[in-house]
mmCIF file with all atom_site columns, C-alpha atoms in Angstrom:
data_model
loop_
_atom_site.group_PDB
_atom_site.id
_atom_site.type_symbol
_atom_site.label_atom_id
_atom_site.label_alt_id
_atom_site.label_comp_id
_atom_site.label_asym_id
_atom_site.label_entity_id
_atom_site.label_seq_id
_atom_site.pdbx_PDB_ins_code
_atom_site.Cartn_x
_atom_site.Cartn_y
_atom_site.Cartn_z
_atom_site.occupancy
_atom_site.B_iso_or_equiv
_atom_site.pdbx_formal_charge
_atom_site.auth_seq_id
_atom_site.auth_comp_id
_atom_site.auth_asym_id
_atom_site.auth_atom_id
_atom_site.pdbx_PDB_model_num
ATOM 1   C CA . MET B 1 1   ? -10.733 -22.779 -0.001  1.00 38.00 ? 89  MET B CA 1
ATOM 2   C CA . LYS B 1 2   ? -8.956  -21.125 2.928   1.00 35.00 ? 90  LYS B CA 1
ATOM 3   C CA . LYS B 1 3   ? -5.605  -22.387 1.648   1.00 34.00 ? 91  LYS B CA 1
ATOM 4   C CA . ILE B 1 4   ? -6.278  -20.893 -1.784  1.00 34.00 ? 92  ILE B CA 1
ATOM 5   C CA . LEU B 1 5   ? -7.222  -17.519 -0.303  1.00 30.00 ? 93  LEU B CA 1
ATOM 6   C CA . LEU B 1 6   ? -4.147  -17.571 1.927   1.00 31.00 ? 94  LEU B CA 1
ATOM 7   C CA . PHE B 1 7   ? -1.937  -18.368 -1.073  1.00 33.00 ? 95  PHE B CA 1
ATOM 8   C CA . ILE B 1 8   ? -3.463  -15.509 -3.093  1.00 35.00 ? 96  ILE B CA 1
ATOM 9   C CA . MET B 1 9   ? -2.940  -13.059 -0.220  1.00 36.00 ? 97  MET B CA 1
ATOM 10  C CA . MET B 1 10  ? 0.680   -14.177 0.172   1.00 36.00 ? 98  MET B CA 1
ATOM 11  C CA . LEU B 1 11  ? 1.231   -13.764 -3.564  1.00 36.00 ? 99  LEU B CA 1
ATOM 12  C CA . LEU B 1 12  ? -0.295  -10.282 -3.561  1.00 39.00 ? 100 LEU B CA 1
ATOM 13  C CA . SER B 1 13  ? 1.687   -9.187  -0.527  1.00 38.00 ? 101 SER B CA 1
ATOM 14  C CA . ALA B 1 14  ? 4.898   -10.372 -2.154  1.00 38.00 ? 102 ALA B CA 1
ATOM 15  C CA . THR B 1 15  ? 4.168   -8.576  -5.413  1.00 42.00 ? 103 THR B CA 1
ATOM 16  C CA . VAL B 1 16  ? 2.253   -5.353  -4.819  1.00 45.00 ? 104 VAL B CA 1
ATOM 17  C CA . PHE B 1 17  ? 2.459   -4.682  -1.109  1.00 48.00 ? 105 PHE B CA 1
ATOM 18  C CA . GLY B 1 18  ? 6.207   -5.288  -0.915  1.00 64.00 ? 106 GLY B CA 1
ATOM 19  C CA . GLU B 1 19  ? 6.911   -3.153  -3.977  1.00 84.00 ? 107 GLU B CA 1
ATOM 20  C CA . LYS B 1 20  ? 9.325   -0.318  -3.276  1.00 86.00 ? 108 LYS B CA 1
ATOM 21  C CA . VAL B 1 21  ? 9.433   3.310   -4.340  1.00 90.00 ? 109 VAL B CA 1
ATOM 22  C CA . THR B 1 22  ? 12.819  3.769   -2.626  1.00 88.00 ? 110 THR B CA 1
ATOM 23  C CA . ASN B 1 23  ? 14.800  1.636   -0.213  1.00 84.00 ? 111 ASN B CA 1
ATOM 24  C CA . LYS B 1 24  ? 12.767  3.182   2.632   1.00 91.00 ? 112 LYS B CA 1
ATOM 25  C CA . ILE B 1 25  ? 9.366   3.882   1.048   1.00 93.00 ? 113 ILE B CA 1
ATOM 26  C CA . ASN B 1 26  ? 6.995   1.148   -0.143  1.00 93.00 ? 114 ASN B CA 1
ATOM 27  C CA . PHE B 1 27  ? 3.869   1.433   -2.222  1.00 94.00 ? 115 PHE B CA 1
ATOM 28  C CA . GLU B 1 28  ? 0.622   0.907   -0.303  1.00 93.00 ? 116 GLU B CA 1
ATOM 29  C CA . ILE B 1 29  ? 1.848   2.630   2.879   1.00 95.00 ? 117 ILE B CA 1
ATOM 30  C CA . SER B 1 30  ? -0.363  5.217   4.561   1.00 94.00 ? 118 SER B CA 1
ATOM 31  C CA . PRO B 1 31  ? 0.339   8.959   4.842   1.00 94.00 ? 119 PRO B CA 1
ATOM 32  C CA . LYS B 1 32  ? 1.126   8.464   8.540   1.00 93.00 ? 120 LYS B CA 1
ATOM 33  C CA . GLU B 1 33  ? 3.696   5.784   7.734   1.00 95.00 ? 121 GLU B CA 1
ATOM 34  C CA . LEU B 1 34  ? 5.260   8.032   5.079   1.00 95.00 ? 122 LEU B CA 1
ATOM 35  C CA . LYS B 1 35  ? 5.522   10.903  7.566   1.00 94.00 ? 123 LYS B CA 1
ATOM 36  C CA . LYS B 1 36  ? 7.441   8.626   9.973   1.00 94.00 ? 124 LYS B CA 1
ATOM 37  C CA . ILE B 1 37  ? 9.849   7.590   7.214   1.00 94.00 ? 125 ILE B CA 1
ATOM 38  C CA . VAL B 1 38  ? 10.411  11.118  5.858   1.00 94.00 ? 126 VAL B CA 1
ATOM 39  C CA . LYS B 1 39  ? 10.626  12.524  9.405   1.00 89.00 ? 127 LYS B CA 1
ATOM 40  C CA . SER B 1 40  ? 9.243   15.951  8.523   1.00 89.00 ? 128 SER B CA 1
ATOM 41  C CA . GLU B 1 41  ? 5.942   17.761  8.179   1.00 91.00 ? 129 GLU B CA 1
ATOM 42  C CA . PRO B 1 42  ? 4.237   17.895  4.771   1.00 93.00 ? 130 PRO B CA 1
ATOM 43  C CA . LEU B 1 43  ? 4.489   21.243  2.994   1.00 93.00 ? 131 LEU B CA 1
ATOM 44  C CA . SER B 1 44  ? 1.545   23.627  3.284   1.00 92.00 ? 132 SER B CA 1
ATOM 45  C CA . ASN B 1 45  ? 0.286   23.028  -0.264  1.00 91.00 ? 133 ASN B CA 1
ATOM 46  C CA . SER B 1 46  ? -0.495  19.358  0.511   1.00 92.00 ? 134 SER B CA 1
ATOM 47  C CA . HIS B 1 47  ? -4.152  18.402  0.291   1.00 92.00 ? 135 HIS B CA 1
ATOM 48  C CA . ASP B 1 48  ? -6.331  15.573  1.495   1.00 89.00 ? 136 ASP B CA 1
ATOM 49  C CA . ASN B 1 49  ? -9.963  15.149  0.537   1.00 85.00 ? 137 ASN B CA 1
ATOM 50  C CA . GLY B 1 50  ? -10.478 11.771  2.166   1.00 81.00 ? 138 GLY B CA 1
ATOM 51  C CA . ASN B 1 51  ? -10.315 9.254   -0.677  1.00 87.00 ? 139 ASN B CA 1
ATOM 52  C CA . TYR B 1 52  ? -7.510  11.014  -2.544  1.00 93.00 ? 140 TYR B CA 1
ATOM 53  C CA . ALA B 1 53  ? -4.575  12.934  -1.084  1.00 95.00 ? 141 ALA B CA 1
ATOM 54  C CA . VAL B 1 54  ? -1.303  14.433  -2.255  1.00 96.00 ? 142 VAL B CA 1
ATOM 55  C CA . TYR B 1 55  ? 1.410   15.301  0.254   1.00 96.00 ? 143 TYR B CA 1
ATOM 56  C CA . TYR B 1 56  ? 4.428   17.387  -0.656  1.00 97.00 ? 144 TYR B CA 1
ATOM 57  C CA . TYR B 1 57  ? 7.764   17.167  1.145   1.00 96.00 ? 145 TYR B CA 1
ATOM 58  C CA . ALA B 1 58  ? 11.120  18.873  0.636   1.00 95.00 ? 146 ALA B CA 1
ATOM 59  C CA . ASN B 1 59  ? 14.455  17.053  0.535   1.00 94.00 ? 147 ASN B CA 1
ATOM 60  C CA . VAL B 1 60  ? 13.389  13.415  0.229   1.00 95.00 ? 148 VAL B CA 1
ATOM 61  C CA . GLU B 1 61  ? 15.784  10.838  -1.224  1.00 93.00 ? 149 GLU B CA 1
ATOM 62  C CA . ASP B 1 62  ? 14.887  9.424   -4.635  1.00 93.00 ? 150 ASP B CA 1
ATOM 63  C CA . PRO B 1 63  ? 15.389  5.710   -5.437  1.00 90.00 ? 151 PRO B CA 1
ATOM 64  C CA . LEU B 1 64  ? 19.129  6.251   -5.992  1.00 89.00 ? 152 LEU B CA 1
ATOM 65  C CA . GLY B 1 65  ? 19.497  8.019   -2.640  1.00 90.00 ? 153 GLY B CA 1
ATOM 66  C CA . VAL B 1 66  ? 19.806  11.593  -3.962  1.00 93.00 ? 154 VAL B CA 1
ATOM 67  C CA . LYS B 1 67  ? 17.812  14.248  -2.091  1.00 94.00 ? 155 LYS B CA 1
ATOM 68  C CA . ARG B 1 68  ? 15.403  16.070  -4.406  1.00 94.00 ? 156 ARG B CA 1
ATOM 69  C CA . ASN B 1 69  ? 13.963  19.547  -3.760  1.00 92.00 ? 157 ASN B CA 1
ATOM 70  C CA . LEU B 1 70  ? 10.217  18.964  -4.029  1.00 94.00 ? 158 LEU B CA 1
ATOM 71  C CA . ASN B 1 71  ? 8.579   15.563  -3.767  1.00 96.00 ? 159 ASN B CA 1
ATOM 72  C CA . SER B 1 72  ? 4.950   14.570  -4.076  1.00 97.00 ? 160 SER B CA 1
ATOM 73  C CA . PHE B 1 73  ? 3.254   11.418  -2.871  1.00 96.00 ? 161 PHE B CA 1
ATOM 74  C CA . ALA B 1 74  ? -0.230  10.533  -4.127  1.00 96.00 ? 162 ALA B CA 1
ATOM 75  C CA . PHE B 1 75  ? -2.575  8.358   -2.080  1.00 95.00 ? 163 PHE B CA 1
ATOM 76  C CA . SER B 1 76  ? -5.864  6.718   -2.913  1.00 94.00 ? 164 SER B CA 1
ATOM 77  C CA . GLU B 1 77  ? -7.917  5.041   -0.205  1.00 93.00 ? 165 GLU B CA 1
ATOM 78  C CA . ASN B 1 78  ? -5.077  5.879   2.222   1.00 93.00 ? 166 ASN B CA 1
ATOM 79  C CA . LYS B 1 79  ? -2.475  3.903   0.205   1.00 95.00 ? 167 LYS B CA 1
ATOM 80  C CA . LEU B 1 80  ? 0.513   5.287   -1.672  1.00 96.00 ? 168 LEU B CA 1
ATOM 81  C CA . PHE B 1 81  ? 0.298   4.622   -5.414  1.00 94.00 ? 169 PHE B CA 1
ATOM 82  C CA . SER B 1 82  ? 2.536   7.270   -7.000  1.00 95.00 ? 170 SER B CA 1
ATOM 83  C CA . SER B 1 83  ? 5.553   9.450   -6.195  1.00 96.00 ? 171 SER B CA 1
ATOM 84  C CA . ILE B 1 84  ? 7.306   12.248  -8.033  1.00 97.00 ? 172 ILE B CA 1
ATOM 85  C CA . PHE B 1 85  ? 10.793  13.455  -7.147  1.00 97.00 ? 173 PHE B CA 1
ATOM 86  C CA . ASP B 1 86  ? 11.514  16.923  -8.562  1.00 96.00 ? 174 ASP B CA 1
ATOM 87  C CA . SER B 1 87  ? 14.653  19.020  -8.708  1.00 95.00 ? 175 SER B CA 1
ATOM 88  C CA . SER B 1 88  ? 15.811  22.073  -10.619 1.00 96.00 ? 176 SER B CA 1
ATOM 89  C CA . THR B 1 89  ? 18.455  20.939  -13.136 1.00 96.00 ? 177 THR B CA 1
ATOM 90  C CA . THR B 1 90  ? 20.591  22.086  -16.016 1.00 96.00 ? 178 THR B CA 1
ATOM 91  C CA . ASP B 1 91  ? 20.654  20.113  -19.274 1.00 95.00 ? 179 ASP B CA 1
ATOM 92  C CA . GLU B 1 92  ? 23.902  18.470  -18.161 1.00 96.00 ? 180 GLU B CA 1
ATOM 93  C CA . GLU B 1 93  ? 22.514  17.519  -14.735 1.00 96.00 ? 181 GLU B CA 1
ATOM 94  C CA . HIS B 1 94  ? 19.391  16.064  -16.351 1.00 97.00 ? 182 HIS B CA 1
ATOM 95  C CA . THR B 1 95  ? 21.507  13.968  -18.720 1.00 96.00 ? 183 THR B CA 1
ATOM 96  C CA . LYS B 1 96  ? 23.567  12.707  -15.767 1.00 96.00 ? 184 LYS B CA 1
ATOM 97  C CA . ILE B 1 97  ? 20.418  11.713  -13.859 1.00 96.00 ? 185 ILE B CA 1
ATOM 98  C CA . ILE B 1 98  ? 19.216  9.686   -16.849 1.00 95.00 ? 186 ILE B CA 1
ATOM 99  C CA . GLU B 1 99  ? 22.624  8.012   -17.177 1.00 94.00 ? 187 GLU B CA 1
ATOM 100 C CA . ASP B 1 100 ? 22.693  7.215   -13.445 1.00 93.00 ? 188 ASP B CA 1
ATOM 101 C CA . TYR B 1 101 ? 19.269  5.571   -13.653 1.00 92.00 ? 189 TYR B CA 1
ATOM 102 C CA . LYS B 1 102 ? 20.179  3.626   -16.797 1.00 89.00 ? 190 LYS B CA 1
ATOM 103 C CA . LYS B 1 103 ? 23.300  2.265   -15.118 1.00 87.00 ? 191 LYS B CA 1
ATOM 104 C CA . ASN B 1 104 ? 22.134  1.825   -11.530 1.00 83.00 ? 192 ASN B CA 1
ATOM 105 C CA . ALA B 1 105 ? 18.374  1.539   -11.114 1.00 72.00 ? 193 ALA B CA 1
ATOM 106 C CA . SER B 1 106 ? 18.230  -2.249  -11.336 1.00 68.00 ? 194 SER B CA 1
ATOM 107 C CA . LYS B 1 107 ? 21.155  -2.550  -8.915  1.00 68.00 ? 195 LYS B CA 1
ATOM 108 C CA . PHE B 1 108 ? 19.645  -0.287  -6.248  1.00 62.00 ? 196 PHE B CA 1
ATOM 109 C CA . LEU B 1 109 ? 16.083  -1.482  -6.727  1.00 64.00 ? 197 LEU B CA 1
ATOM 110 C CA . LYS B 1 110 ? 17.157  -5.126  -7.095  1.00 69.00 ? 198 LYS B CA 1
ATOM 111 C CA . GLU B 1 111 ? 14.667  -5.641  -9.912  1.00 70.00 ? 199 GLU B CA 1
ATOM 112 C CA . LYS B 1 112 ? 14.806  -6.368  -13.617 1.00 80.00 ? 200 LYS B CA 1
ATOM 113 C CA . LEU B 1 113 ? 13.419  -3.331  -15.425 1.00 82.00 ? 201 LEU B CA 1
ATOM 114 C CA . ASN B 1 114 ? 12.665  -2.898  -19.120 1.00 86.00 ? 202 ASN B CA 1
ATOM 115 C CA . LYS B 1 115 ? 14.141  0.242   -20.624 1.00 89.00 ? 203 LYS B CA 1
ATOM 116 C CA . LYS B 1 116 ? 12.791  2.679   -23.226 1.00 91.00 ? 204 LYS B CA 1
ATOM 117 C CA . GLU B 1 117 ? 14.562  5.891   -24.179 1.00 91.00 ? 205 GLU B CA 1
ATOM 118 C CA . ARG B 1 118 ? 13.739  9.024   -26.104 1.00 90.00 ? 206 ARG B CA 1
ATOM 119 C CA . ALA B 1 119 ? 15.444  12.403  -26.375 1.00 89.00 ? 207 ALA B CA 1
ATOM 120 C CA . GLY B 1 120 ? 15.538  13.780  -22.836 1.00 91.00 ? 208 GLY B CA 1
ATOM 121 C CA . GLY B 1 121 ? 13.485  10.951  -21.355 1.00 94.00 ? 209 GLY B CA 1
ATOM 122 C CA . LEU B 1 122 ? 13.815  7.479   -19.890 1.00 94.00 ? 210 LEU B CA 1
ATOM 123 C CA . LEU B 1 123 ? 11.207  4.895   -18.954 1.00 92.00 ? 211 LEU B CA 1
ATOM 124 C CA . LEU B 1 124 ? 12.064  1.906   -16.774 1.00 90.00 ? 212 LEU B CA 1
ATOM 125 C CA . TYR B 1 125 ? 9.266   -0.578  -16.094 1.00 88.00 ? 213 TYR B CA 1
ATOM 126 C CA . ASN B 1 126 ? 8.251   -4.105  -15.240 1.00 86.00 ? 214 ASN B CA 1
ATOM 127 C CA . SER B 1 127 ? 4.965   -5.815  -14.391 1.00 85.00 ? 215 SER B CA 1
ATOM 128 C CA . LYS B 1 128 ? 4.879   -4.128  -10.962 1.00 86.00 ? 216 LYS B CA 1
ATOM 129 C CA . LYS B 1 129 ? 5.921   -0.503  -11.417 1.00 87.00 ? 217 LYS B CA 1
ATOM 130 C CA . ALA B 1 130 ? 7.246   2.150   -13.761 1.00 89.00 ? 218 ALA B CA 1
ATOM 131 C CA . ILE B 1 131 ? 9.868   4.855   -13.337 1.00 91.00 ? 219 ILE B CA 1
ATOM 132 C CA . GLU B 1 132 ? 9.758   7.716   -15.803 1.00 93.00 ? 220 GLU B CA 1
ATOM 133 C CA . ILE B 1 133 ? 12.376  10.466  -15.964 1.00 95.00 ? 221 ILE B CA 1
ATOM 134 C CA . TYR B 1 134 ? 11.670  13.591  -17.991 1.00 95.00 ? 222 TYR B CA 1
ATOM 135 C CA . ARG B 1 135 ? 12.462  17.292  -18.011 1.00 95.00 ? 223 ARG B CA 1
ATOM 136 C CA . MET B 1 136 ? 10.125  20.287  -18.092 1.00 94.00 ? 224 MET B CA 1
ATOM 137 C CA . MET B 1 137 ? 10.909  23.968  -17.552 1.00 92.00 ? 225 MET B CA 1
ATOM 138 C CA . ASP B 1 138 ? 14.407  23.460  -16.078 1.00 94.00 ? 226 ASP B CA 1
ATOM 139 C CA . HIS B 1 139 ? 13.255  20.678  -13.747 1.00 96.00 ? 227 HIS B CA 1
ATOM 140 C CA . THR B 1 140 ? 13.880  16.950  -13.821 1.00 97.00 ? 228 THR B CA 1
ATOM 141 C CA . PHE B 1 141 ? 10.972  14.798  -12.677 1.00 97.00 ? 229 PHE B CA 1
ATOM 142 C CA . ILE B 1 142 ? 11.376  11.198  -11.553 1.00 96.00 ? 230 ILE B CA 1
ATOM 143 C CA . SER B 1 143 ? 7.892   9.727   -11.513 1.00 95.00 ? 231 SER B CA 1
ATOM 144 C CA . ILE B 1 144 ? 7.349   6.317   -9.912  1.00 93.00 ? 232 ILE B CA 1
ATOM 145 C CA . TYR B 1 145 ? 3.993   4.599   -9.978  1.00 91.00 ? 233 TYR B CA 1
ATOM 146 C CA . LEU B 1 146 ? 2.367   1.209   -9.722  1.00 89.00 ? 234 LEU B CA 1
ATOM 147 C CA . TYR B 1 147 ? 2.070   -0.666  -12.990 1.00 81.00 ? 235 TYR B CA 1
ATOM 148 C CA . ALA B 1 148 ? -1.179  -0.115  -14.859 1.00 81.00 ? 236 ALA B CA 1
ATOM 149 C CA . PRO B 1 149 ? -1.312  -1.691  -18.345 1.00 77.00 ? 237 PRO B CA 1
ATOM 150 C CA . GLU B 1 150 ? -3.541  1.032   -19.817 1.00 76.00 ? 238 GLU B CA 1
ATOM 151 C CA . LYS B 1 151 ? -1.364  3.860   -18.476 1.00 77.00 ? 239 LYS B CA 1
ATOM 152 C CA . LEU B 1 152 ? 1.863   2.185   -19.554 1.00 76.00 ? 240 LEU B CA 1
ATOM 153 C CA . LYS B 1 153 ? 0.478   1.610   -23.052 1.00 77.00 ? 241 LYS B CA 1
ATOM 154 C CA . ASP B 1 154 ? -0.159  5.356   -23.437 1.00 79.00 ? 242 ASP B CA 1
ATOM 155 C CA . ILE B 1 155 ? 3.256   6.284   -22.078 1.00 80.00 ? 243 ILE B CA 1
ATOM 156 C CA . LEU B 1 156 ? 5.042   3.797   -24.355 1.00 80.00 ? 244 LEU B CA 1
ATOM 157 C CA . LYS B 1 157 ? 3.562   5.610   -27.361 1.00 78.00 ? 245 LYS B CA 1
ATOM 158 C CA . ASN B 1 158 ? 5.714   8.622   -26.418 1.00 75.00 ? 246 ASN B CA 1
ATOM 159 C CA . TYR B 1 159 ? 8.830   6.442   -26.670 1.00 77.00 ? 247 TYR B CA 1
ATOM 160 C CA . GLU B 1 160 ? 8.159   5.026   -30.149 1.00 75.00 ? 248 GLU B CA 1
#
């Protein structure tokens, strides 16, 4: 029984706990660990109510290594489960970001990702995480979150 539990824990740690948001930031890290990686103080509009927290930082690198203006990191039970990288963009800059992710995301993230496209949007996903790129009010958002079948099912409807 102990061997089975050990095997399950090793499998989980290799799949979920080792899953990356960027080359430096992993899912499941704590807010304190994130602060050490980002090396700056959270912005004043961050909030933490104990079980759920969102911390905002300026100038954090996205998965492709580009610094974005405003970045949010959502935590539940003291573990990172979602990140959004936000920057003010023109239509041309937004299109370039989508093209860069289409061409390079699997290379930088070293993962096979499924791809869905729609006008002005891109969804990259696998059984561990999803990356969604979209534009609203002159901003490009790169949203990265742990895979959840029910959430992904709803998002995929927007790409059909």
